mmCIF file of C-alpha atoms in Angstrom:
data_model
loop_
_atom_site.group_PDB
_atom_site.id
_atom_site.type_symbol
_atom_site.label_atom_id
_atom_site.label_comp_id
_atom_site.label_asym_id
_atom_site.label_seq_id
_atom_site.Cartn_x
_atom_site.Cartn_y
_atom_site.Cartn_z
ATOM 1 C CA MET A 45 9.934 -8.395 25.672
ATOM 2 C CA THR A 46 11.298 -11.939 25.907
ATOM 3 C CA SER A 47 13.438 -12.979 22.969
ATOM 4 C CA SER A 48 12.536 -15.879 20.702
ATOM 5 C CA PRO A 49 13.869 -16.998 17.306
ATOM 6 C CA ASP A 50 11.249 -14.736 15.693
ATOM 7 C CA THR A 51 12.289 -11.736 17.752
ATOM 8 C CA ALA A 52 16.047 -12.231 17.958
ATOM 9 C CA ARG A 53 16.748 -9.410 15.525
ATOM 10 C CA ALA A 54 14.031 -7.534 13.565
ATOM 11 C CA TRP A 55 10.320 -8.160 13.190
ATOM 12 C CA VAL A 56 6.985 -6.467 12.654
ATOM 13 C CA ASP A 57 3.964 -7.013 14.866
ATOM 14 C CA ILE A 58 0.772 -6.900 12.803
ATOM 15 C CA ASP A 59 -2.586 -6.315 14.513
ATOM 16 C CA LEU A 60 -5.215 -7.838 12.224
ATOM 17 C CA ASP A 61 -8.030 -6.647 14.480
ATOM 18 C CA ALA A 62 -6.872 -3.079 13.931
ATOM 19 C CA LEU A 63 -6.801 -3.662 10.180
ATOM 20 C CA VAL A 64 -10.394 -4.933 10.233
ATOM 21 C CA ALA A 65 -11.435 -1.992 12.430
ATOM 22 C CA ASN A 66 -9.951 0.436 9.901
ATOM 23 C CA ALA A 67 -11.849 -1.336 7.114
ATOM 24 C CA ARG A 68 -15.085 -1.097 9.120
ATOM 25 C CA ALA A 69 -14.501 2.634 9.517
ATOM 26 C CA VAL A 70 -14.290 2.996 5.725
ATOM 27 C CA VAL A 71 -17.536 1.109 5.232
ATOM 28 C CA ALA A 72 -19.272 3.185 7.883
ATOM 29 C CA ASP A 73 -18.155 6.384 6.179
ATOM 30 C CA CYS A 74 -18.904 5.599 2.522
ATOM 31 C CA GLY A 75 -21.589 2.900 2.723
ATOM 32 C CA SER A 76 -20.214 0.977 -0.275
ATOM 33 C CA ARG A 77 -18.834 -2.530 -0.592
ATOM 34 C CA LEU A 78 -15.107 -3.004 -0.204
ATOM 35 C CA LEU A 79 -12.562 -3.840 -2.863
ATOM 36 C CA PRO A 80 -9.478 -3.672 -0.613
ATOM 37 C CA MET A 81 -6.067 -3.248 -2.168
ATOM 38 C CA ILE A 82 -3.806 -6.127 -1.061
ATOM 39 C CA LYS A 83 -1.213 -5.756 -3.789
ATOM 40 C CA ALA A 84 2.515 -5.699 -2.987
ATOM 41 C CA ASN A 85 2.029 -8.529 -0.486
ATOM 42 C CA GLY A 86 -0.692 -6.707 1.407
ATOM 43 C CA TYR A 87 1.384 -3.490 1.521
ATOM 44 C CA GLY A 88 4.240 -5.539 2.928
ATOM 45 C CA LEU A 89 2.225 -7.104 5.761
ATOM 46 C CA GLY A 90 1.211 -10.365 4.077
ATOM 47 C CA ALA A 91 -1.496 -10.587 1.423
ATOM 48 C CA VAL A 92 -2.900 -13.914 2.558
ATOM 49 C CA PRO A 93 -3.338 -13.086 6.286
ATOM 50 C CA VAL A 94 -4.746 -9.669 5.310
ATOM 51 C CA ALA A 95 -7.236 -11.206 2.871
ATOM 52 C CA ARG A 96 -8.353 -13.805 5.402
ATOM 53 C CA ALA A 97 -8.852 -11.153 8.062
ATOM 54 C CA LEU A 98 -10.928 -8.966 5.723
ATOM 55 C CA GLU A 99 -13.166 -11.886 4.718
ATOM 56 C CA SER A 100 -15.258 -11.128 7.782
ATOM 57 C CA LEU A 101 -16.453 -7.913 6.072
ATOM 58 C CA ASP A 102 -17.643 -9.726 2.920
ATOM 59 C CA PRO A 103 -15.616 -7.674 0.447
ATOM 60 C CA TRP A 104 -16.535 -7.939 -3.232
ATOM 61 C CA GLY A 105 -12.966 -9.004 -3.980
ATOM 62 C CA PHE A 106 -9.373 -7.833 -3.659
ATOM 63 C CA GLY A 107 -7.020 -5.647 -5.692
ATOM 64 C CA ILE A 108 -3.664 -6.997 -6.882
ATOM 65 C CA ALA A 109 -0.962 -5.826 -9.262
ATOM 66 C CA THR A 110 0.468 -8.949 -10.930
ATOM 67 C CA PRO A 111 -0.709 -12.446 -11.931
ATOM 68 C CA GLU A 112 1.882 -13.872 -9.519
ATOM 69 C CA GLU A 113 0.100 -12.143 -6.654
ATOM 70 C CA GLY A 114 -3.143 -13.683 -7.880
ATOM 71 C CA ALA A 115 -1.591 -17.150 -8.072
ATOM 72 C CA LEU A 116 -0.421 -16.909 -4.475
ATOM 73 C CA LEU A 117 -3.884 -16.003 -3.258
ATOM 74 C CA ARG A 118 -5.587 -18.674 -5.301
ATOM 75 C CA ASN A 119 -3.122 -21.311 -4.061
ATOM 76 C CA GLN A 120 -3.974 -20.290 -0.498
ATOM 77 C CA GLY A 121 -7.713 -20.730 -1.043
ATOM 78 C CA ILE A 122 -8.789 -17.141 -1.714
ATOM 79 C CA THR A 123 -11.736 -17.509 -4.106
ATOM 80 C CA ARG A 124 -13.201 -13.991 -4.291
ATOM 81 C CA PRO A 125 -12.763 -11.934 -7.463
ATOM 82 C CA LEU A 126 -9.252 -10.560 -7.913
ATOM 83 C CA LEU A 127 -8.904 -7.303 -9.868
ATOM 84 C CA LEU A 128 -5.556 -7.026 -11.608
ATOM 85 C CA THR A 129 -5.072 -3.256 -11.455
ATOM 86 C CA SER A 130 -1.921 -3.034 -13.601
ATOM 87 C CA PRO A 131 -2.534 -2.555 -17.371
ATOM 88 C CA LEU A 132 -3.078 -5.840 -19.169
ATOM 89 C CA VAL A 133 -0.179 -7.043 -21.346
ATOM 90 C CA PRO A 134 -0.508 -9.970 -23.786
ATOM 91 C CA GLU A 135 1.633 -12.305 -21.669
ATOM 92 C CA TRP A 136 -0.849 -12.008 -18.842
ATOM 93 C CA ILE A 137 -3.966 -13.075 -20.725
ATOM 94 C CA GLY A 138 -3.341 -16.796 -20.223
ATOM 95 C CA PRO A 139 -2.648 -16.557 -16.481
ATOM 96 C CA CYS A 140 -5.661 -14.274 -16.023
ATOM 97 C CA LEU A 141 -7.973 -16.801 -17.662
ATOM 98 C CA GLU A 142 -6.400 -19.722 -15.815
ATOM 99 C CA LEU A 143 -6.620 -18.066 -12.411
ATOM 100 C CA GLY A 144 -9.908 -16.231 -12.924
ATOM 101 C CA LEU A 145 -8.394 -12.767 -12.562
ATOM 102 C CA ARG A 146 -10.279 -9.664 -13.712
ATOM 103 C CA PRO A 147 -7.839 -7.572 -15.737
ATOM 104 C CA ALA A 148 -7.898 -3.773 -15.954
ATOM 105 C CA ILE A 149 -8.077 -2.830 -19.617
ATOM 106 C CA GLY A 150 -7.790 0.721 -20.915
ATOM 107 C CA ASP A 151 -6.222 0.305 -24.329
ATOM 108 C CA PRO A 152 -8.131 -0.616 -27.518
ATOM 109 C CA SER A 153 -5.531 -3.163 -28.631
ATOM 110 C CA ALA A 154 -5.426 -4.843 -25.198
ATOM 111 C CA LEU A 155 -9.219 -5.082 -25.204
ATOM 112 C CA ARG A 156 -9.145 -6.591 -28.706
ATOM 113 C CA ALA A 157 -6.588 -9.187 -27.589
ATOM 114 C CA TRP A 158 -8.642 -10.073 -24.517
ATOM 115 C CA LEU A 159 -11.893 -10.486 -26.433
ATOM 116 C CA ALA A 160 -10.127 -12.603 -29.047
ATOM 117 C CA ARG A 161 -9.219 -15.158 -26.355
ATOM 118 C CA ALA A 162 -12.378 -15.162 -24.267
ATOM 119 C CA ASP A 163 -15.215 -13.008 -23.059
ATOM 120 C CA ALA A 164 -14.398 -13.369 -19.396
ATOM 121 C CA PRO A 165 -14.977 -10.597 -16.802
ATOM 122 C CA PHE A 166 -12.821 -7.468 -17.011
ATOM 123 C CA HIS A 167 -12.899 -3.833 -15.843
ATOM 124 C CA LEU A 168 -12.365 -0.812 -18.056
ATOM 125 C CA GLU A 169 -9.906 1.729 -16.681
ATOM 126 C CA ILE A 170 -10.555 5.388 -17.529
ATOM 127 C CA ASP A 171 -7.756 7.916 -17.076
ATOM 128 C CA THR A 172 -9.333 11.125 -15.781
ATOM 129 C CA GLY A 173 -6.122 12.914 -14.884
ATOM 130 C CA MET A 174 -3.653 10.512 -13.272
ATOM 131 C CA ALA A 175 -1.933 10.031 -16.656
ATOM 132 C CA ARG A 176 -0.683 6.599 -15.673
ATOM 133 C CA ALA A 177 -2.940 3.960 -17.233
ATOM 134 C CA GLY A 178 -6.353 3.592 -18.829
ATOM 135 C CA VAL A 179 -8.074 5.173 -21.779
ATOM 136 C CA ARG A 180 -7.831 8.948 -21.582
ATOM 137 C CA TRP A 181 -11.199 10.610 -20.921
ATOM 138 C CA ASN A 182 -10.661 13.025 -23.826
ATOM 139 C CA ASP A 183 -9.115 10.617 -26.349
ATOM 140 C CA GLU A 184 -11.968 10.601 -28.854
ATOM 141 C CA VAL A 185 -10.452 8.047 -31.203
ATOM 142 C CA ALA A 186 -9.535 5.480 -28.521
ATOM 143 C CA LEU A 187 -12.870 5.902 -26.729
ATOM 144 C CA ALA A 188 -14.804 5.374 -29.935
ATOM 145 C CA ASP A 189 -12.827 2.202 -30.666
ATOM 146 C CA ILE A 190 -13.373 0.864 -27.138
ATOM 147 C CA ALA A 191 -17.096 1.728 -27.233
ATOM 148 C CA ARG A 192 -17.517 -0.300 -30.423
ATOM 149 C CA GLN A 193 -15.808 -3.300 -28.861
ATOM 150 C CA LEU A 194 -17.826 -3.008 -25.674
ATOM 151 C CA GLU A 195 -21.070 -3.456 -27.583
ATOM 152 C CA ARG A 196 -20.266 -7.161 -27.955
ATOM 153 C CA ALA A 197 -18.345 -7.681 -24.703
ATOM 154 C CA ARG A 198 -20.488 -9.745 -22.372
ATOM 155 C CA GLY A 199 -17.640 -9.951 -19.862
ATOM 156 C CA TRP A 200 -17.501 -6.196 -19.332
ATOM 157 C CA GLU A 201 -18.199 -6.109 -15.601
ATOM 158 C CA GLY A 202 -16.804 -2.829 -14.290
ATOM 159 C CA ALA A 203 -15.280 0.577 -14.958
ATOM 160 C CA PHE A 204 -13.026 2.628 -12.732
ATOM 161 C CA THR A 205 -10.746 5.618 -12.442
ATOM 162 C CA HIS A 206 -8.110 6.658 -9.935
ATOM 163 C CA PHE A 207 -7.921 9.949 -8.025
ATOM 164 C CA HIS A 208 -4.500 11.587 -7.898
ATOM 165 C CA SER A 209 -5.007 14.079 -5.044
ATOM 166 C CA ALA A 210 -8.200 13.273 -3.162
ATOM 167 C CA ASP A 211 -6.467 13.861 0.172
ATOM 168 C CA THR A 212 -4.910 17.222 -0.709
ATOM 169 C CA ASP A 213 -7.011 18.822 -3.472
ATOM 170 C CA PRO A 214 -10.792 18.290 -3.169
ATOM 171 C CA ALA A 215 -11.438 20.278 -6.365
ATOM 172 C CA SER A 216 -9.305 17.864 -8.389
ATOM 173 C CA ALA A 217 -11.283 14.865 -7.131
ATOM 174 C CA ALA A 218 -14.562 16.565 -8.040
ATOM 175 C CA GLU A 219 -13.289 17.272 -11.550
ATOM 176 C CA GLN A 220 -12.034 13.724 -12.016
ATOM 177 C CA TRP A 221 -15.375 12.353 -10.846
ATOM 178 C CA ARG A 222 -17.178 14.590 -13.351
ATOM 179 C CA ARG A 223 -14.911 13.379 -16.157
ATOM 180 C CA PHE A 224 -15.478 9.766 -15.108
ATOM 181 C CA GLN A 225 -19.254 10.086 -15.128
ATOM 182 C CA ALA A 226 -19.218 11.900 -18.483
ATOM 183 C CA THR A 227 -17.076 9.164 -20.014
ATOM 184 C CA LEU A 228 -19.392 6.452 -18.707
ATOM 185 C CA ASP A 229 -22.298 8.239 -20.392
ATOM 186 C CA ARG A 230 -20.531 7.880 -23.746
ATOM 187 C CA LEU A 231 -20.211 4.092 -23.514
ATOM 188 C CA PRO A 232 -22.815 1.587 -24.803
ATOM 189 C CA ARG A 233 -24.121 0.888 -21.330
ATOM 190 C CA ARG A 234 -23.173 1.378 -17.707
ATOM 191 C CA PRO A 235 -21.403 -1.676 -16.284
ATOM 192 C CA THR A 236 -22.583 -3.420 -13.165
ATOM 193 C CA LEU A 237 -19.736 -2.073 -11.040
ATOM 194 C CA THR A 238 -18.168 1.406 -11.009
ATOM 195 C CA HIS A 239 -15.426 2.479 -8.596
ATOM 196 C CA ALA A 240 -13.092 5.372 -8.082
ATOM 197 C CA ALA A 241 -12.496 5.993 -4.384
ATOM 198 C CA ASN A 242 -9.162 5.236 -2.764
ATOM 199 C CA SER A 243 -8.720 5.576 1.002
ATOM 200 C CA ALA A 244 -8.874 9.383 0.995
ATOM 201 C CA ALA A 245 -11.951 9.586 -1.214
ATOM 202 C CA ALA A 246 -13.760 6.709 0.535
ATOM 203 C CA LEU A 247 -13.448 8.609 3.826
ATOM 204 C CA GLN A 248 -15.349 11.569 2.354
ATOM 205 C CA GLY A 249 -18.756 9.917 2.586
ATOM 206 C CA ARG A 250 -20.960 8.897 -0.315
ATOM 207 C CA CYS A 251 -19.849 11.527 -2.815
ATOM 208 C CA TYR A 252 -17.328 9.287 -4.599
ATOM 209 C CA ALA A 253 -18.451 5.890 -3.304
ATOM 210 C CA GLY A 254 -19.735 4.302 -6.499
ATOM 211 C CA ASP A 255 -20.576 0.613 -6.265
ATOM 212 C CA LEU A 256 -17.215 -0.268 -4.718
ATOM 213 C CA VAL A 257 -14.415 1.547 -2.898
ATOM 214 C CA ARG A 258 -10.745 0.621 -3.087
ATOM 215 C CA PRO A 259 -9.123 1.501 0.265
ATOM 216 C CA GLY A 260 -5.430 0.865 0.663
ATOM 217 C CA ILE A 261 -3.102 2.705 3.017
ATOM 218 C CA PHE A 262 -5.774 3.574 5.604
ATOM 219 C CA LEU A 263 -6.422 -0.133 6.193
ATOM 220 C CA TYR A 264 -2.763 -0.607 7.063
ATOM 221 C CA GLY A 265 -2.550 2.291 9.515
ATOM 222 C CA GLY A 266 -1.394 5.124 7.253
ATOM 223 C CA GLY A 267 -3.094 8.514 7.258
ATOM 224 C CA ALA A 268 -5.291 9.440 4.304
ATOM 225 C CA GLY A 269 -6.250 12.995 5.039
ATOM 226 C CA GLY A 270 -9.274 12.106 7.188
ATOM 227 C CA PRO A 271 -9.744 10.404 10.537
ATOM 228 C CA GLU A 272 -6.731 8.738 12.096
ATOM 229 C CA PRO A 273 -6.534 4.996 11.493
ATOM 230 C CA ARG A 274 -5.686 2.513 14.190
ATOM 231 C CA PRO A 275 -2.014 1.502 14.069
ATOM 232 C CA VAL A 276 -1.653 -1.891 12.417
ATOM 233 C CA ALA A 277 2.099 -2.509 12.094
ATOM 234 C CA ALA A 278 4.808 -2.026 14.712
ATOM 235 C CA LEU A 279 8.337 -2.429 13.382
ATOM 236 C CA ARG A 280 10.772 -3.513 16.079
ATOM 237 C CA ALA A 281 14.414 -4.539 16.363
ATOM 238 C CA ARG A 282 16.788 -5.467 19.163
ATOM 239 C CA VAL A 283 19.841 -3.642 20.396
ATOM 240 C CA VAL A 284 22.789 -5.784 19.320
ATOM 241 C CA ALA A 285 25.718 -3.706 20.644
ATOM 242 C CA VAL A 286 26.348 -0.792 22.998
ATOM 243 C CA ARG A 287 29.296 1.601 23.391
ATOM 244 C CA THR A 288 30.149 4.895 25.062
ATOM 245 C CA LEU A 289 31.438 7.778 22.937
ATOM 246 C CA GLU A 290 33.226 10.922 23.987
ATOM 247 C CA ALA A 291 32.531 14.375 22.545
ATOM 248 C CA GLY A 292 33.798 14.522 18.974
ATOM 249 C CA ASP A 293 33.682 10.774 18.320
ATOM 250 C CA THR A 294 32.079 9.857 14.977
ATOM 251 C CA VAL A 295 29.411 7.320 13.985
ATOM 252 C CA SER A 296 28.957 5.196 10.833
ATOM 253 C CA TYR A 297 30.092 5.575 7.248
ATOM 254 C CA ASP A 298 31.602 8.878 6.175
ATOM 255 C CA ALA A 299 31.633 10.028 9.819
ATOM 256 C CA THR A 300 28.680 12.303 9.160
ATOM 257 C CA TRP A 301 27.694 12.531 12.830
ATOM 258 C CA LYS A 302 29.875 13.569 15.755
ATOM 259 C CA ALA A 303 28.921 13.166 19.384
ATOM 260 C CA PRO A 304 28.255 16.641 20.873
ATOM 261 C CA HIS A 305 29.050 15.306 24.330
ATOM 262 C CA ARG A 306 29.658 12.026 26.119
ATOM 263 C CA CYS A 307 26.819 9.667 25.151
ATOM 264 C CA THR A 308 25.764 6.069 24.618
ATOM 265 C CA ILE A 309 25.376 4.580 21.179
ATOM 266 C CA ALA A 310 23.045 1.630 20.775
ATOM 267 C CA THR A 311 23.450 -0.400 17.603
ATOM 268 C CA VAL A 312 20.027 -1.683 16.507
ATOM 269 C CA GLY A 313 19.735 -4.778 14.295
ATOM 270 C CA ILE A 314 17.856 -3.341 11.350
ATOM 271 C CA GLY A 315 19.095 -1.577 8.221
ATOM 272 C CA TYR A 316 18.275 -0.655 4.688
ATOM 273 C CA ALA A 317 18.280 -4.303 3.548
ATOM 274 C CA ASP A 318 15.329 -4.740 5.899
ATOM 275 C CA GLY A 319 13.460 -1.735 4.504
ATOM 276 C CA LEU A 320 14.704 1.033 6.774
ATOM 277 C CA PRO A 321 15.517 3.750 4.240
ATOM 278 C CA ARG A 322 19.130 4.822 4.127
ATOM 279 C CA ALA A 323 17.793 8.345 3.762
ATOM 280 C CA THR A 324 16.608 8.116 7.351
ATOM 281 C CA GLY A 325 20.222 8.674 8.345
ATOM 282 C CA LEU A 326 20.504 11.678 6.034
ATOM 283 C CA ALA A 327 17.283 13.606 6.621
ATOM 284 C CA ASP A 328 17.642 16.707 8.743
ATOM 285 C CA HIS A 329 14.210 18.285 8.296
ATOM 286 C CA GLU A 330 12.645 16.255 11.102
ATOM 287 C CA PRO A 331 14.171 14.246 13.958
ATOM 288 C CA ARG A 332 14.629 10.557 13.184
ATOM 289 C CA LEU A 333 13.360 9.122 16.436
ATOM 290 C CA VAL A 334 12.835 5.569 17.612
ATOM 291 C CA GLU A 335 11.246 4.376 20.830
ATOM 292 C CA LEU A 336 13.813 2.695 23.062
ATOM 293 C CA GLY A 337 12.878 1.888 26.621
ATOM 294 C CA GLN A 338 11.156 4.903 28.081
ATOM 295 C CA VAL A 339 12.666 7.466 25.752
ATOM 296 C CA LEU A 340 12.488 8.643 22.171
ATOM 297 C CA ALA A 341 16.034 8.608 20.876
ATOM 298 C CA PRO A 342 17.469 9.852 17.547
ATOM 299 C CA MET A 343 19.006 7.668 14.906
ATOM 300 C CA VAL A 344 22.451 9.076 14.125
ATOM 301 C CA GLY A 345 24.911 8.611 11.312
ATOM 302 C CA ARG A 346 24.332 6.615 8.143
ATOM 303 C CA VAL A 347 21.856 3.758 8.239
ATOM 304 C CA THR A 348 23.841 0.691 7.136
ATOM 305 C CA MET A 349 22.730 -2.454 5.348
ATOM 306 C CA ASP A 350 21.971 -4.457 8.498
ATOM 307 C CA MET A 351 22.142 -1.961 11.363
ATOM 308 C CA CYS A 352 21.496 1.565 12.465
ATOM 309 C CA MET A 353 22.749 3.547 15.450
ATOM 310 C CA VAL A 354 20.794 5.402 18.110
ATOM 311 C CA ALA A 355 22.172 7.999 20.527
ATOM 312 C CA LEU A 356 21.102 8.099 24.202
ATOM 313 C CA ASP A 357 22.142 9.962 27.317
ATOM 314 C CA GLY A 358 21.112 7.137 29.617
ATOM 315 C CA PRO A 359 21.906 3.435 29.947
ATOM 316 C CA VAL A 360 20.752 0.766 27.504
ATOM 317 C CA ALA A 361 21.481 -2.933 27.290
ATOM 318 C CA VAL A 362 21.992 -5.425 24.509
ATOM 319 C CA GLY A 363 18.682 -7.193 23.868
ATOM 320 C CA GLU A 364 16.433 -4.233 24.539
ATOM 321 C CA VAL A 365 13.779 -3.552 21.906
ATOM 322 C CA ALA A 366 13.625 -0.438 19.736
ATOM 323 C CA THR A 367 10.294 0.325 18.051
ATOM 324 C CA ILE A 368 10.961 2.060 14.747
ATOM 325 C CA PHE A 369 7.312 2.883 14.069
ATOM 326 C CA GLY A 370 3.923 1.784 15.304
ATOM 327 C CA GLY A 371 4.424 2.829 18.934
ATOM 328 C CA ARG A 372 5.090 6.355 20.225
ATOM 329 C CA VAL A 373 6.530 7.147 16.797
ATOM 330 C CA SER A 374 3.791 6.685 14.214
ATOM 331 C CA LEU A 375 4.171 5.165 10.764
ATOM 332 C CA ASP A 376 3.528 8.528 9.113
ATOM 333 C CA THR A 377 5.945 10.361 11.415
ATOM 334 C CA GLN A 378 8.750 7.943 10.628
ATOM 335 C CA ALA A 379 7.981 8.207 6.918
ATOM 336 C CA ARG A 380 8.264 12.004 7.012
ATOM 337 C CA ALA A 381 11.617 11.693 8.835
ATOM 338 C CA ALA A 382 12.841 9.456 6.032
ATOM 339 C CA GLY A 383 11.660 11.910 3.404
ATOM 340 C CA THR A 384 9.137 9.417 2.043
ATOM 341 C CA ILE A 385 5.555 8.164 2.531
ATOM 342 C CA SER A 386 3.999 5.484 4.670
ATOM 343 C CA TYR A 387 3.299 3.287 1.610
ATOM 344 C CA GLU A 388 7.038 2.970 0.912
ATOM 345 C CA LEU A 389 7.988 2.151 4.507
ATOM 346 C CA LEU A 390 5.493 -0.724 4.563
ATOM 347 C CA THR A 391 6.103 -2.157 1.108
ATOM 348 C CA ALA A 392 9.878 -1.937 1.568
ATOM 349 C CA LEU A 393 9.891 -4.291 4.546
ATOM 350 C CA GLY A 394 12.324 -7.037 3.579
ATOM 351 C CA PRO A 395 11.710 -10.773 3.679
ATOM 352 C CA ARG A 396 14.039 -11.297 6.630
ATOM 353 C CA VAL A 397 11.845 -9.076 8.807
ATOM 354 C CA VAL A 398 9.644 -11.633 10.557
ATOM 355 C CA ARG A 399 5.874 -10.976 10.367
ATOM 356 C CA ARG A 400 4.059 -11.792 13.612
ATOM 357 C CA TYR A 401 0.261 -11.687 13.604
ATOM 358 C CA SER A 402 -2.276 -11.135 16.358
ATOM 359 C CA GLY A 403 -6.040 -10.857 16.300
ATOM 360 C CA THR A 404 -8.315 -12.121 13.558
ATOM 361 C CA ALA A 405 -6.826 -15.003 11.593
#
């Protein structure tokens, strides 16, 4: 790969066509309209390019986490509804009204504050077991208060819940869905839009589809307990230094790794300040492999702020490209090696990692 200013050190290649293909697969499976999650800067890959690529599928809107994320999208011409999925706090009411954001409200006092300012669109969040946000499905007092307020709330547009284990515990998703439907039956009316399914649930057909589905990680190439997604992001970095070590020589801070025999160490220009977890250099439950040339080679020693080291038995040259994930080593495989999940690897990508896009713009 020829070097350019964008690829002199570390970058991520993002295939927008693959992202759209993954979104099409979700629609084909569940049959519902999309409400894609593009919070956290499009899972680290760029919220604006992701939103523009997904426009071809006519999503209902997009999911965000903060008003600042909404402001960025609005400033870049994204006009579809934006659902602010974090619990509404008083300081956000003004920005929500100014930017036309739909807040998630699951607290009687937050609903009262919202309705006191305006009767603009909002979605009611119902906690059916996640225990993170929303009105608890079995909180009789709070539900009664919210139900009374909803009787006069013309802006009440939607209601939703969030599955905690749809990919690993089908029985829990079924129980949460039952709680969700039972709670909806206790409210003054059924809103226009109901939604519950994340990536894992949306890939289980119509059973949890509702009016909208909220896929996230599957769109970006992470597994969700169903079919394999197409890879979307390939994280790459160049070899910036090479040296030969003899048996017993050590590598990186605290000298945690010793060469078992004569070998080559390639220093790769990416570290934990770029989003490569330091734990990658500590995990021993799965090999920490990167693709370098024609081989899969292990990362060795501590990952440092700006660099990591890779051990090889064959030759390597400064300027060669290492693919951390998105090639022969998948995103999920690299996440397991770091003792984390694919979501964290993507959202941790630092600002100095250049994003390069191909495909749908």
